[in-house]
XYZ file of C-alpha atoms in Angstrom:
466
model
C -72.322 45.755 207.868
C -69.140 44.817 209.624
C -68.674 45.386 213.721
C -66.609 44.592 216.260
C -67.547 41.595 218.805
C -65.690 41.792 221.806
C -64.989 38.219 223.249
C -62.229 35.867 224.834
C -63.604 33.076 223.469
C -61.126 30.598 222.251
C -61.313 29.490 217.879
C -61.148 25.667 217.042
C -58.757 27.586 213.901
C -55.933 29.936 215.119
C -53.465 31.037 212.782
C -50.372 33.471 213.422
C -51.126 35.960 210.991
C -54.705 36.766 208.883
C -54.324 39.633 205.856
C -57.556 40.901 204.980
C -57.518 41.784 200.997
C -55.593 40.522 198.299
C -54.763 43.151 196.774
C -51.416 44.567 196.293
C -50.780 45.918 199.888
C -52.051 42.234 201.107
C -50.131 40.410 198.879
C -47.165 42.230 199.488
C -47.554 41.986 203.471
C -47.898 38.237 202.988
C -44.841 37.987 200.751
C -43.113 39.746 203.494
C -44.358 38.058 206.092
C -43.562 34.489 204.715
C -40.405 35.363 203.716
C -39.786 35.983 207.395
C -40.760 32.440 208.042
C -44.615 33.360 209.435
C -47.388 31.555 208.363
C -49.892 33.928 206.991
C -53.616 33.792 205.628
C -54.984 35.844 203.364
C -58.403 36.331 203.213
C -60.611 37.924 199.999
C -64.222 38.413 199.420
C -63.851 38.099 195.874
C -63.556 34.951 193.763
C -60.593 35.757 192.365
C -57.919 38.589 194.137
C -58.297 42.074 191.626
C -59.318 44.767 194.201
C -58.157 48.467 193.569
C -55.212 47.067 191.939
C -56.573 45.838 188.765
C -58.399 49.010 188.040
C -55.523 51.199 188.126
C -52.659 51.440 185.765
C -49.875 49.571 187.942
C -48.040 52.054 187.768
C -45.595 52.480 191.169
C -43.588 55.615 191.731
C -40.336 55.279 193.296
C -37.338 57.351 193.672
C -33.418 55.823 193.033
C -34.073 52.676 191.894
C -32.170 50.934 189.007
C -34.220 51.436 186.396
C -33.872 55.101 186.834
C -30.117 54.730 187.158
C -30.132 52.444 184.006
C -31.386 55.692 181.996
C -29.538 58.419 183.813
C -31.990 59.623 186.141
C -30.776 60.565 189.272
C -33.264 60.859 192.286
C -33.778 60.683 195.521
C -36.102 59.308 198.076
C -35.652 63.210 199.565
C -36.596 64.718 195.961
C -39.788 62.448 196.082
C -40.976 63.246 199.337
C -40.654 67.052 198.600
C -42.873 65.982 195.773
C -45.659 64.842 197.671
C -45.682 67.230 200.610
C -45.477 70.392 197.770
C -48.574 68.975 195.824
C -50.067 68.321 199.228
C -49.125 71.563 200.816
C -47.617 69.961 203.672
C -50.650 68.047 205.007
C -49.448 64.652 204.804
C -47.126 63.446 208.005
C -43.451 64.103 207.148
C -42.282 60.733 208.985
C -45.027 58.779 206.805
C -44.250 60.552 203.541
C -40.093 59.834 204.401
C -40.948 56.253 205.597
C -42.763 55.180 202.224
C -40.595 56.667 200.019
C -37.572 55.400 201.590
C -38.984 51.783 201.498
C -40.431 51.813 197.809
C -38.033 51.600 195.743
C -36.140 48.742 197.752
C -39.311 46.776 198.074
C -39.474 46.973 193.797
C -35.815 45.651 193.467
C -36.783 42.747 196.252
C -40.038 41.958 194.027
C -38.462 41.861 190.734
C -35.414 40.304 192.026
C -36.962 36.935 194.760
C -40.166 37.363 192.691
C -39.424 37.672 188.772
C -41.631 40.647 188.672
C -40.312 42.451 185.384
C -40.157 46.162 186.212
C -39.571 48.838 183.884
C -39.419 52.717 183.850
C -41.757 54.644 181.862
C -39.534 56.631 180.124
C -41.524 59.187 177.651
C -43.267 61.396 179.255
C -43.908 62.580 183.037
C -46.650 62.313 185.130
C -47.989 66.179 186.473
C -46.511 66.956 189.901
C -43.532 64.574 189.549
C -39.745 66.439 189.019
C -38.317 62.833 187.786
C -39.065 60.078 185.716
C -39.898 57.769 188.421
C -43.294 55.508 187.834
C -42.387 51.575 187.217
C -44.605 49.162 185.733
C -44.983 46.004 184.448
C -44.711 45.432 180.470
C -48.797 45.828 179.592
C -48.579 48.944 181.793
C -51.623 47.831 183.793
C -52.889 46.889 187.447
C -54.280 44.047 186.639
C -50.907 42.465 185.190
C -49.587 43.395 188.592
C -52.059 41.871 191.050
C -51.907 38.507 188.498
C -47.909 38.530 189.285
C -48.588 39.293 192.864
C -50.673 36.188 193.027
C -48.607 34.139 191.190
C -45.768 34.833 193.477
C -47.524 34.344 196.395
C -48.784 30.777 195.010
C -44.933 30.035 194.446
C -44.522 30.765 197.844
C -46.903 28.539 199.544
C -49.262 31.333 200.664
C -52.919 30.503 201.542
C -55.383 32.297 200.062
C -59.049 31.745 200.681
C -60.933 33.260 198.618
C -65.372 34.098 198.868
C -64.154 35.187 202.161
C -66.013 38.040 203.582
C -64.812 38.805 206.872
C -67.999 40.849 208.543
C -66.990 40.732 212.538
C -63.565 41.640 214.347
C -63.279 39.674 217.292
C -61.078 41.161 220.057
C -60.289 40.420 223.400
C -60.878 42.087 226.300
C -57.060 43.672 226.242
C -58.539 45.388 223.244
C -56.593 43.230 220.929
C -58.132 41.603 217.522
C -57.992 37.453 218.417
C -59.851 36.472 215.365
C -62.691 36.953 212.571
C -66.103 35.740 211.241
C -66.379 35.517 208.072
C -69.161 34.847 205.542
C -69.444 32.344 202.382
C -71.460 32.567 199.631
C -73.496 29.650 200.366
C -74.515 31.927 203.907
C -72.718 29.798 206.028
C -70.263 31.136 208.784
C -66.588 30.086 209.646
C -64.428 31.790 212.838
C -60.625 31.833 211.980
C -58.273 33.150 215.269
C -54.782 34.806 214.852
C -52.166 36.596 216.938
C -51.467 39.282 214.707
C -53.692 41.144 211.734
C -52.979 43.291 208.655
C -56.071 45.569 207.359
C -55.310 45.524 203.588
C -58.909 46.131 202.231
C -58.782 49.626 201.254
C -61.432 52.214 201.709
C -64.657 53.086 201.381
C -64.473 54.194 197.698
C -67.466 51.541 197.571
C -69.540 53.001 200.630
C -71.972 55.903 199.007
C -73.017 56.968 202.570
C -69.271 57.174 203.912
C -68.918 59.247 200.462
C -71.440 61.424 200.786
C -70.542 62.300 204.472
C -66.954 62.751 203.753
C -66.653 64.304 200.198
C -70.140 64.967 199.088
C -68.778 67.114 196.142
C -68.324 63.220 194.473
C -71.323 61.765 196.065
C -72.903 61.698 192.342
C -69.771 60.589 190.419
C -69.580 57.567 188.609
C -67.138 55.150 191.443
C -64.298 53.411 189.061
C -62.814 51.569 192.223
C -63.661 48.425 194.008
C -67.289 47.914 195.033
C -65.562 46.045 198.109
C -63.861 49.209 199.561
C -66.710 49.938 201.899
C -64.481 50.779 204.485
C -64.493 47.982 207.015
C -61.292 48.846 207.952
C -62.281 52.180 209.019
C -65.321 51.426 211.339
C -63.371 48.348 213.056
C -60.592 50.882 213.917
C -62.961 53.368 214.721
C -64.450 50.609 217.238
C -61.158 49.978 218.544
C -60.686 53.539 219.255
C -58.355 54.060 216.371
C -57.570 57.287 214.965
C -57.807 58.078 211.292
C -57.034 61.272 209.445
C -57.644 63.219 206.137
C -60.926 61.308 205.488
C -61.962 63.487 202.377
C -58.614 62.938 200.976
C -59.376 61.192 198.023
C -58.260 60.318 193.989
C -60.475 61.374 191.215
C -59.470 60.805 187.774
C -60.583 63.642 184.917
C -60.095 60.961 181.730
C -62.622 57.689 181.985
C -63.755 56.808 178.883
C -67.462 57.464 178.435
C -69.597 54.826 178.084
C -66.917 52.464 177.967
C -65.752 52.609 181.081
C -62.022 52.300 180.498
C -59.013 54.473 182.092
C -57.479 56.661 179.654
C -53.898 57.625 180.780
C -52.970 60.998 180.899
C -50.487 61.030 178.424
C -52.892 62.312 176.469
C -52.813 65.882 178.133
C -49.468 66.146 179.758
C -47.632 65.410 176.192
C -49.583 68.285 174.664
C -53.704 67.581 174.297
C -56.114 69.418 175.896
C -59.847 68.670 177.374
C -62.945 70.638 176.001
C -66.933 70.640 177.203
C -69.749 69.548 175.020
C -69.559 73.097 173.369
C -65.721 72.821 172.075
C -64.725 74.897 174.867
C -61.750 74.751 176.951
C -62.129 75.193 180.838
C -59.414 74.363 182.964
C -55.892 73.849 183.362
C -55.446 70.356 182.668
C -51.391 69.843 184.026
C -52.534 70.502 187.134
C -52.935 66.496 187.423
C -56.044 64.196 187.363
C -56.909 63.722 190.313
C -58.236 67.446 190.672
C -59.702 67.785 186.675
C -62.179 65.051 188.104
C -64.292 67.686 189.571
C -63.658 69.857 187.036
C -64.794 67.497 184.366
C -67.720 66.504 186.759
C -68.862 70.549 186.336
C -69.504 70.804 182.832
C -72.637 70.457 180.920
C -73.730 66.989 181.393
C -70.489 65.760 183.314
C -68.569 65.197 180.300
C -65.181 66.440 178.493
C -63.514 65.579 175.083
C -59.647 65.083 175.578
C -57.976 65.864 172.043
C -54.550 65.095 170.830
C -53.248 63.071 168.123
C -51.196 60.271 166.440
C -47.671 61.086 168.105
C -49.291 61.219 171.618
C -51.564 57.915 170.707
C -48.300 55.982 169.720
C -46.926 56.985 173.435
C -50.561 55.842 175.123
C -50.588 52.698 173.416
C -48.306 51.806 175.313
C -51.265 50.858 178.569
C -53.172 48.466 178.142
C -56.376 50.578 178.932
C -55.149 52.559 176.095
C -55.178 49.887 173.717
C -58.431 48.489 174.500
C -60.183 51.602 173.915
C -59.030 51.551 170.623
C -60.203 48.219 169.843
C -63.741 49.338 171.441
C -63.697 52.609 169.435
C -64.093 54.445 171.418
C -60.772 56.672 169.982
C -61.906 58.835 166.998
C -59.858 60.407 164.364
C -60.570 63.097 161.754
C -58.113 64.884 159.328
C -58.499 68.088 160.628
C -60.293 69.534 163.336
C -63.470 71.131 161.785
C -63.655 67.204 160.628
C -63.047 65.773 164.501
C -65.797 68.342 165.823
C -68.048 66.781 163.408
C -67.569 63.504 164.804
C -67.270 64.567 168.432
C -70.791 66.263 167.854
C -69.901 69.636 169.157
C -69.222 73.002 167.542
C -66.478 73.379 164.664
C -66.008 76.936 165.112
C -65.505 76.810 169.052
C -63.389 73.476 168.827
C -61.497 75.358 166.120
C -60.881 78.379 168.390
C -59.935 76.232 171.462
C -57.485 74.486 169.261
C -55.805 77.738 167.402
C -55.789 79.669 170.789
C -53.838 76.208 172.537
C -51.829 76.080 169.985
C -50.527 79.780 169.922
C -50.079 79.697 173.212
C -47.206 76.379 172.245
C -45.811 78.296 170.054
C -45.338 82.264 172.089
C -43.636 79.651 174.634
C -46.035 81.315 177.292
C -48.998 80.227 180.061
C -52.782 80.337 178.592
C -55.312 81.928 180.158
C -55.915 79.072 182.899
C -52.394 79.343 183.647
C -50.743 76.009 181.868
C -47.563 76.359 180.762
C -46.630 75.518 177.556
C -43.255 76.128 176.922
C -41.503 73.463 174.989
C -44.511 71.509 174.713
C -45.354 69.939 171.231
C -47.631 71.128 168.706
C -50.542 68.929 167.564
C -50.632 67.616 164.138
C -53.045 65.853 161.853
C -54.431 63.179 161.927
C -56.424 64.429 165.740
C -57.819 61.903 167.752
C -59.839 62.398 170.719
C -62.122 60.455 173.190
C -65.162 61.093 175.167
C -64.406 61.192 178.971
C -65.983 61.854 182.694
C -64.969 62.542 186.023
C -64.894 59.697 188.297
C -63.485 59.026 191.664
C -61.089 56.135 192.273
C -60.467 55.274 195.857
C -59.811 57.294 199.247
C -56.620 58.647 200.541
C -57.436 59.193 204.170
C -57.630 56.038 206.947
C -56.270 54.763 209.521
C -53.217 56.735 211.205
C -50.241 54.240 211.363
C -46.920 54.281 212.999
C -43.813 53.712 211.670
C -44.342 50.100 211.569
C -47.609 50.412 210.027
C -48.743 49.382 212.915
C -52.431 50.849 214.040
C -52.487 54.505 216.577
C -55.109 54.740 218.902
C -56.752 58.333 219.461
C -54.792 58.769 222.748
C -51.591 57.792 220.816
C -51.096 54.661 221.975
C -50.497 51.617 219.367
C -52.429 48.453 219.174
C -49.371 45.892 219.539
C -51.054 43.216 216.716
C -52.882 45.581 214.528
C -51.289 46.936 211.210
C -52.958 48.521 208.207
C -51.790 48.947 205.260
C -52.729 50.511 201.730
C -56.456 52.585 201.294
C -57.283 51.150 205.052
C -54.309 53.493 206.420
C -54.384 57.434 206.555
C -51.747 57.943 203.007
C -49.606 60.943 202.091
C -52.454 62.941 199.963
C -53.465 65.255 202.627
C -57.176 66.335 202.794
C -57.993 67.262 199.703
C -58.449 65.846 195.897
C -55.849 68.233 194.477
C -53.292 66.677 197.228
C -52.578 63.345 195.275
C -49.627 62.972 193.610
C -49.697 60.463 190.526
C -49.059 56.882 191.877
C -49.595 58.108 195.883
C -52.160 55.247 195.961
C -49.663 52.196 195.082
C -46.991 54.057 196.343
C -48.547 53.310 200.059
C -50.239 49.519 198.898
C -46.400 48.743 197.935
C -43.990 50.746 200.915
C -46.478 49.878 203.921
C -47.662 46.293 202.626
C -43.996 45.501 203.127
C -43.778 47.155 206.557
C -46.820 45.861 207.649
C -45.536 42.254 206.876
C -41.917 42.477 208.215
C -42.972 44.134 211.062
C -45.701 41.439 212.541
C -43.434 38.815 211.370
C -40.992 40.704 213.658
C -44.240 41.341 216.705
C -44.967 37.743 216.201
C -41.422 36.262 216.853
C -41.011 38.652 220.169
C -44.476 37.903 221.633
């Protein structure tokens, strides 16, 4: 369990700046940081740096970059933020939400352009909640791709990484200042680093069942797809240091994890015109609404599973992920002719999946809202040959944390800041407000990416002036 040691004692090691968590809002602070001419130190509890990262799609929304300019797209930073405070109704901090999305896109063209990191715009279809085409992505469309190129680039760049690193103390100083670590190896010995300045980088507590069940017990029984790590550390050292934090229940769910492969089917598969039915062939939601809420809803049907149908034309565009792709080559895709034939295979009822699937389809073509309220105006029909796949509700990672400045620097409960404390990522309070049906697609790298960089500029910046 980590803690907090309070201590002036002086550390054989000192460096000037520790990250804890290698994951993208790590790597990126100690990119930033380097490039600033700090030394920096990043420390992982895993063998190899993947974190939330590699389980998501690595896919990063930003607003007026070139890749949206390349294609026509015109958008603003402004237009984005609206975005996020309208599908949060106006819970997240307006100076946060304007802070990240102002710093997002720049920190993509800096990546791609000192770092080779080959962005591109996913340009077919739109992700619910989002008025532009505005997620980027590496070419496999997948986290894991990212965090590799992350690594890579901070290799290139002469950044130390020490990996089996489990940092279980906080060491700070009578001035209520973090001075150093203790960490663990996996051979149970114990090794004390110092610094002058620390980033928090290691999420959440996706990974915590009792922090779950205390702060959204509706998904204390849902299957976790992030990071066993994310037990939020970050969380109960701040909490220790008399930090505030803010929209703890805030949180992603996803409504489309393969089931019992375990793989992350993108949503592509409803928002370009497929649909989700129970174990009886029966619709029950409206799906557009976006993921993140249609976990729950997913998580409510008989025996916590949903059937997401579409077909071949909506496949092609899904194949372009990774995740996508690999389902396929598990099988866990199926395809039938028709759909009395897919109901056959999906093992639920013809004449109720039939139903479902006429009434869906007649609402496409009146151009009107179904009965849950989707609109499907100008959406396409489906058309043999159907595919569909066997999904469940699952949550992803938390949205609340910390409460940052606008240096990403760590707020105290009586407003004050800790001067050599930042937080980035899941270990800072994001811009999903309280609840699951505040995310907006992408809020959770949109954060990792925009306050990674902030954290690392600004305690290169702390660092030079103390």
């Amino acid at each position: 369990m980590s803690k907090v040691e309070v201590s002036d004692r002086e550390f054989e090691v000192t460096v000037p700046l520790v990250v804890i968590g290698a994951g993208a809002a790590g790597m990126i602070a100690a990119l930033s940081a380097k490039a600033d001419g700090v030394d920096v130190l990043v420390l992982e509890r895993d063998p190899l740096p993947r974190g939330s990262t590699a389980l998501s799609a690595g896919l990063i929304p930003a607003a007026g970059t070139r890749w949206q300019l390349a294609i026509g797209v015109e958008d603003t930073p402004e237009t984005f933020g609206a975005d996020i405070l309208h599908k949060a109704d106006d819970e997240p901090d307006v100076g946060l939400v304007r802070l990240v999305t102002e710093t997002v896109g720049p920190t993509l063209e800096w990546l791609a352009e000192d770092h080779g990191l080959a962005f591109s715009l996913v340009d077919n279809f739109r992700y619910p909640g989002h008025s532009h085409l505005r997620m980027h992505g590496l070419p496999s469309r997948s986290g894991e791709e990212l965090i590799d190129r992350l690594r890579d680039a901070a290799e290139e760049a002469g950044i130390d990484i020490l990996t089996e690193a489990h940092v279980d103390t906080l060491v700070v100083g009578s001035d209520g200042k973090p001075r150093g670590m203790t960490l663990s190896r996996p051979d149970g010995s114990r090794e004390d680093i110092g610094c002058e300045a620390l980033i928090l980088a290691c999420n959440g507590y996706g990974g915590n069942p009792a922090l779950v069940a205390h702060h959204i017990p509706e998904m204390r029984d849902a299957l976790y797809f992030g990071h066993p790590g994310n037990q939020g550390d970050a969380i109960v050292w701040g909490e220790a240091l008399g930090a505030a934090t803010r929209h703890l229940s805030g949180h992603q769910g996803h409504g489309s994890v393969a089931h019992p492969a375990g793989i992350l089917i993108t949503w592509a598969t409803v928002m370009e015109g497929g649909f989700q039915v129970n174990v009886a062939g029966e619709r029950f939601s409206n799906e557009a609404k976006g993921y993140s809420e249609q976990a729950s809803n997913v998580l409510a049907q008989p025996e916590g599973i949903a059937w997401t149908v579409f077909d071949t034309r909506i496949a092609a565009i899904a194949a372009q992920f990774e995740d996508f792709r690999s389902a396929e080559r598990m099988h866990a895709i199926i395809e039938a002719d028709t759909i009395e034939a897919l109901a056959e295979r999906m093992q639920v009822s013809p004449e109720k999946l039939t139903a479902s699937f006429r009434a869906f389809e007649n609402c496409k073509a009146e151009g009107g809202a179904d009965p849950f309220g989707r609109s499907l105006a100008d959406v396409p029909p489906l058309r043999a040959p159907f595919k569909a796949v066997r999904v469940t509700g699952a949550l992803f990672h938390t949205q609340g944390g910390l409460v940052v400045d606008g240096e990403a620097r760590v707020v105290r409960r009586d407003g004050s800041t800790i001067a050599n404390l930042f937080a980035a990522g899941g270990a800072a309070c994001g811009v999903s407000g309280s609840k699951v049906s505040g995310y907006l697609s992408g809020n959770g790298l949109l954060t990792a990416v925009a306050l990674g960089r902030i954290s690392g500029l600004r305690a290169a910046a702390y660092l030079r002036n103390c």
